[in-house]
Coordinates of C-alpha atoms in Angstrom, one line a residue:
M642 CA -8.3 -204.7 23.7
S643 CA -9.7 -208.2 24.4
V644 CA -7.4 -211.2 25.1
P645 CA -6.5 -213.0 22.0
Y646 CA -8.0 -216.4 21.1
L647 CA -5.6 -218.7 19.8
M648 CA -8.4 -221.1 17.4
E649 CA -10.3 -218.0 16.1
D650 CA -12.4 -219.9 13.0
R651 CA -15.8 -219.7 12.0
R652 CA -15.4 -223.8 12.7
E653 CA -14.8 -222.9 16.4
A654 CA -18.3 -221.9 17.7
G655 CA -20.1 -225.1 16.4
R656 CA -16.6 -226.9 17.8
L657 CA -17.2 -226.0 21.7
V658 CA -20.3 -226.8 21.6
A659 CA -20.2 -230.4 20.0
K660 CA -18.1 -231.1 22.5
V661 CA -18.9 -231.1 25.3
D662 CA -23.0 -232.2 27.4
A663 CA -23.6 -228.3 28.5
D664 CA -26.4 -229.1 31.0
A665 CA -24.5 -232.5 32.1
W666 CA -21.4 -229.9 33.4
V667 CA -23.5 -227.7 34.6
R668 CA -25.2 -230.4 36.7
E669 CA -21.5 -231.7 37.4
Y670 CA -19.7 -229.0 38.3
L671 CA -21.8 -225.1 38.9
D672 CA -25.2 -226.7 40.1
P673 CA -23.8 -226.5 43.8
V674 CA -23.1 -223.2 43.8
L675 CA -25.8 -221.8 41.3
P676 CA -28.3 -219.1 43.0
T677 CA -31.8 -219.7 43.2
G678 CA -34.5 -217.3 41.7
A679 CA -33.7 -214.6 40.6
G680 CA -29.5 -214.7 41.2
R681 CA -27.3 -213.3 38.7
V682 CA -24.7 -215.2 36.9
L683 CA -21.4 -214.4 34.5
D684 CA -19.5 -216.7 31.9
V685 CA -16.0 -215.0 31.5
G686 CA -15.2 -216.3 28.5
A687 CA -18.6 -218.0 27.2
G688 CA -17.9 -218.5 23.1
P689 CA -21.0 -218.9 21.5
G690 CA -22.9 -219.3 25.2
H691 CA -23.5 -223.3 25.1
I692 CA -23.1 -223.0 28.6
A693 CA -24.2 -220.2 30.1
E694 CA -27.9 -220.9 28.0
A695 CA -27.3 -224.6 30.4
V696 CA -27.1 -222.2 33.0
L697 CA -30.6 -220.8 31.9
R698 CA -32.3 -224.1 31.3
A699 CA -31.1 -224.9 35.0
R700 CA -31.8 -221.8 36.9
P701 CA -34.6 -219.7 34.2
D702 CA -35.4 -217.3 37.0
A703 CA -31.3 -216.0 37.1
E704 CA -29.9 -213.5 34.6
V705 CA -27.1 -214.7 32.7
T706 CA -25.0 -212.7 31.0
A707 CA -21.9 -214.7 28.4
F708 CA -18.7 -212.2 27.7
D709 CA -16.3 -213.4 25.6
G710 CA -13.5 -211.9 23.7
N711 CA -15.0 -212.4 20.2
P712 CA -18.0 -210.0 19.7
D713 CA -19.1 -211.8 15.9
R714 CA -18.3 -215.6 18.4
L715 CA -21.0 -214.3 20.6
A716 CA -23.6 -212.9 18.6
A717 CA -23.2 -216.7 16.7
G718 CA -24.6 -218.3 19.3
T719 CA -25.9 -221.4 19.4
G720 CA -28.6 -221.7 16.5
N721 CA -30.8 -222.5 20.0
P722 CA -33.7 -220.1 21.0
A723 CA -32.6 -220.8 25.1
G724 CA -30.2 -217.8 23.8
D725 CA -32.1 -215.4 23.0
A726 CA -32.1 -214.6 26.9
L727 CA -28.6 -214.5 27.4
V728 CA -27.0 -211.3 27.7
R729 CA -24.3 -211.0 26.1
H730 CA -21.3 -208.7 26.1
S731 CA -18.2 -208.8 24.7
G732 CA -15.3 -207.4 25.9
D733 CA -11.5 -207.9 27.6
A734 CA -11.7 -210.2 30.7
R735 CA -9.2 -208.8 31.8
A736 CA -10.8 -205.1 32.1
L737 CA -15.0 -207.2 32.6
P738 CA -17.4 -203.7 31.6
F739 CA -19.7 -204.7 35.1
D740 CA -19.6 -203.2 38.5
D741 CA -17.9 -204.4 41.3
G742 CA -20.0 -206.7 43.1
S743 CA -22.6 -207.6 40.2
F744 CA -23.4 -211.1 39.9
D745 CA -23.9 -213.8 42.6
L746 CA -21.4 -216.5 40.5
V747 CA -18.7 -216.0 38.5
Y748 CA -17.2 -218.8 36.4
S749 CA -15.1 -219.4 33.8
R750 CA -14.4 -222.5 31.5
L751 CA -11.3 -223.2 29.6
M752 CA -11.0 -219.7 29.1
L753 CA -7.5 -218.5 31.5
Q754 CA -5.5 -221.1 29.8
Y755 CA -5.5 -218.6 26.3
V756 CA -4.9 -215.0 29.2
A757 CA -1.2 -214.3 29.1
E758 CA -2.1 -211.9 32.3
R759 CA -4.4 -214.2 34.1
E760 CA -3.8 -212.8 37.6
R761 CA -5.1 -209.7 36.8
A762 CA -8.7 -211.9 34.7
V763 CA -9.2 -213.7 38.1
A764 CA -9.0 -210.5 40.2
E765 CA -11.5 -208.9 37.8
M766 CA -13.6 -212.1 38.3
A767 CA -13.6 -211.7 42.1
R768 CA -14.2 -207.7 41.7
V769 CA -17.3 -207.9 39.6
T770 CA -18.5 -210.8 42.2
R771 CA -20.5 -209.4 45.5
P772 CA -19.5 -210.2 49.0
G773 CA -20.2 -213.2 49.4
G774 CA -21.0 -214.8 46.2
R775 CA -18.9 -217.2 44.3
V776 CA -16.1 -217.6 41.8
V777 CA -15.7 -221.3 39.6
L778 CA -12.3 -221.3 38.2
F779 CA -12.5 -224.0 35.5
D780 CA -9.4 -225.0 33.2
L781 CA -6.9 -227.7 31.9
D782 CA -3.7 -229.1 32.3
G783 CA -1.3 -231.2 30.6
Q784 CA -3.1 -230.1 27.9
L785 CA -1.1 -231.2 24.5
V786 CA 1.8 -232.4 26.7
W787 CA 1.3 -235.8 28.5
H788 CA 1.7 -238.3 25.5
D789 CA 3.0 -242.2 25.6
P790 CA 5.3 -243.4 23.6
V791 CA 6.3 -240.0 22.2
G792 CA 9.1 -241.4 19.3
P793 CA 11.0 -238.7 17.2
A794 CA 8.4 -237.7 14.5
L795 CA 5.4 -236.7 17.3
R796 CA 8.1 -235.1 19.6
A797 CA 9.6 -232.8 16.5
A798 CA 5.9 -231.8 15.5
L799 CA 5.0 -231.2 19.4
D800 CA 7.8 -229.5 20.7
P801 CA 7.8 -226.5 18.1
V802 CA 4.2 -225.9 18.5
T803 CA 4.1 -226.1 22.4
E804 CA 7.2 -223.8 22.4
A805 CA 4.7 -221.2 19.6
L806 CA 1.8 -221.4 21.8
A807 CA 3.9 -220.9 25.1
A808 CA 5.2 -217.1 23.3
T809 CA 1.9 -216.1 22.6
G810 CA 0.6 -216.6 27.0
F811 CA -1.0 -219.8 26.2
D812 CA -0.1 -221.9 29.9
P813 CA -0.6 -226.0 28.8
H814 CA -0.5 -226.4 33.3
T815 CA -2.6 -223.7 33.6
G816 CA -5.0 -225.9 36.1
R817 CA -2.1 -226.1 38.6
R818 CA -1.8 -222.1 38.8
L819 CA -6.0 -222.2 39.6
F820 CA -5.2 -222.7 43.4
A821 CA -2.9 -220.2 43.9
L822 CA -4.4 -216.9 41.5
A823 CA -7.3 -217.6 43.2
R824 CA -6.4 -216.8 47.0
R825 CA -4.4 -213.7 45.1
A826 CA -7.5 -212.6 43.8
G827 CA -8.2 -212.9 47.7
L828 CA -11.2 -215.6 47.0
T829 CA -11.7 -217.5 50.3
D830 CA -13.3 -221.1 51.2
L831 CA -11.5 -222.4 48.6
A832 CA -12.2 -225.8 46.7
V833 CA -9.9 -227.7 44.9
R834 CA -11.6 -230.5 42.5
V835 CA -9.3 -232.7 39.8
D836 CA -10.8 -234.8 37.4
P837 CA -10.0 -236.9 34.4
Y838 CA -10.3 -234.7 31.2
H839 CA -8.5 -235.9 28.2
L840 CA -8.0 -239.7 28.2
I841 CA -7.4 -242.5 25.4
A842 CA -5.4 -245.4 25.8
G843 CA -5.4 -247.5 23.1
R844 CA -6.7 -246.1 19.5
I845 CA -8.7 -243.3 19.4
D846 CA -12.6 -243.3 19.2
P847 CA -14.1 -242.8 15.6
V848 CA -16.1 -239.3 16.9
E849 CA -13.8 -238.1 18.8
R850 CA -11.4 -238.7 16.4
E851 CA -13.4 -236.7 13.8
Q852 CA -13.1 -233.8 17.3
W853 CA -9.7 -233.5 17.3
A854 CA -9.2 -234.0 13.2
L855 CA -10.7 -230.5 13.5
K856 CA -9.5 -229.0 16.1
L857 CA -6.1 -229.5 14.2
D858 CA -7.7 -228.1 10.9
I859 CA -8.7 -225.3 13.1
A860 CA -5.0 -224.6 13.6
R861 CA -2.9 -225.4 11.5
P862 CA -1.6 -222.3 11.2
L863 CA -0.4 -221.8 14.4
I864 CA 1.6 -225.4 13.4
A865 CA 2.6 -223.6 10.1
R866 CA 4.0 -220.2 12.0
A867 CA 5.5 -222.5 14.6
L868 CA 6.9 -224.9 12.8
G869 CA 8.4 -222.4 10.0
G870 CA 7.8 -224.3 6.9
P871 CA 5.4 -224.7 4.2
A872 CA 1.6 -225.5 4.7
E873 CA 2.9 -229.3 4.1
A874 CA 4.2 -228.9 6.7
A875 CA 1.5 -228.5 9.4
D876 CA 0.1 -231.0 6.7
R877 CA 2.7 -233.7 8.6
A878 CA 2.5 -232.5 11.6
V879 CA -1.3 -233.7 11.7
E880 CA -0.7 -236.1 10.2
V881 CA 1.9 -237.6 12.9
F882 CA -0.3 -236.7 15.5
L883 CA -3.2 -238.4 14.4
A884 CA -1.2 -241.3 13.7
H885 CA -0.3 -241.4 17.3
L886 CA -4.3 -241.2 18.0
D887 CA -4.8 -244.2 16.3
S888 CA -2.1 -246.3 17.1
E889 CA -3.5 -249.4 19.8
E890 CA -0.2 -248.2 21.8
T891 CA -1.6 -244.7 22.5
L892 CA -2.4 -242.7 26.1
T893 CA -2.9 -239.5 25.3
Y894 CA -4.4 -237.2 28.5
S895 CA -4.9 -234.0 30.4
V896 CA -6.6 -233.7 33.2
A897 CA -9.2 -230.8 34.9
F898 CA -8.9 -228.8 38.0
T899 CA -11.8 -226.6 39.6
V900 CA -11.4 -224.1 42.3
T901 CA -14.3 -222.5 44.1
G902 CA -14.4 -219.9 46.4
T903 CA -15.8 -217.5 47.6
V904 CA -15.6 -213.1 48.1
A905 CA -14.6 -212.4 51.6
E906 CA -17.8 -210.2 53.0
V907 CA -14.9 -208.1 54.5
A908 CA -13.4 -205.4 51.7
G909 CA -9.8 -207.0 51.5
A910 CA -9.7 -209.7 53.5
V911 CA -7.4 -212.3 52.3
S912 CA -7.4 -216.2 51.8
G913 CA -5.8 -218.2 54.1
G914 CA -6.4 -221.8 55.0
A915 CA -6.4 -225.3 53.9
A916 CA -8.6 -226.1 50.7
T917 CA -10.2 -229.7 50.6
A918 CA -9.7 -232.0 47.4
A919 CA -12.0 -234.1 45.7
S920 CA -10.3 -236.4 42.7
R921 CA -11.6 -238.7 40.9

């Protein structure tokens, strides 16, 4: 059984690819810890494999495995020939189908927020990383919950949706949980970084608005269920949120936490010591 994903839709793979400059993300967050030469790298929650492809471009000699809970999205790929070199596996992030110590680097990007049993998933990521190897956890804090101003119409749309998401195991504050999760998994030498992620101040950029409109359209079935009404209720909620993004007074934001740790050389070692922190 795979981890349920809230945005299952045939358009989701394309949305995931379009919303990030994968090569820039790899340079910024993974390049310092990528293995040199023919190392082994695992992307947990890889989606169509767009970040994993960027890892291959950065380290052509590496063996890169893209792992995702949806075999159809994973198999669809990005259409980029570079994806042909990826090793692809689908399954459950809480029970990774790899031997202990199989990889030099394991990372997840925006996956853990959807996993109710996050501690188990991070423990699995640590298990399949070799002693001395690195684990990188990247996730959001404040997604869908930090907005201003919030009038009655926006509040009436947001509250039921966030409550429905919480019932599925989704946590909008996963980012701040990563440090404790990494410690519990026995990772050492923890480094913590915090960066802006969503930051909309004033009227939203038209290109970014299109991305939000697609995201909300994919989420319409979930929104309708959360509101307990007909499809028209979801349509109205989407209109209200897009009107918020179109306002000159809008502030909508979230931050991204990155926690990087090392798998202990001695089996069973427990993480300790203070983390380093960088905030930009």
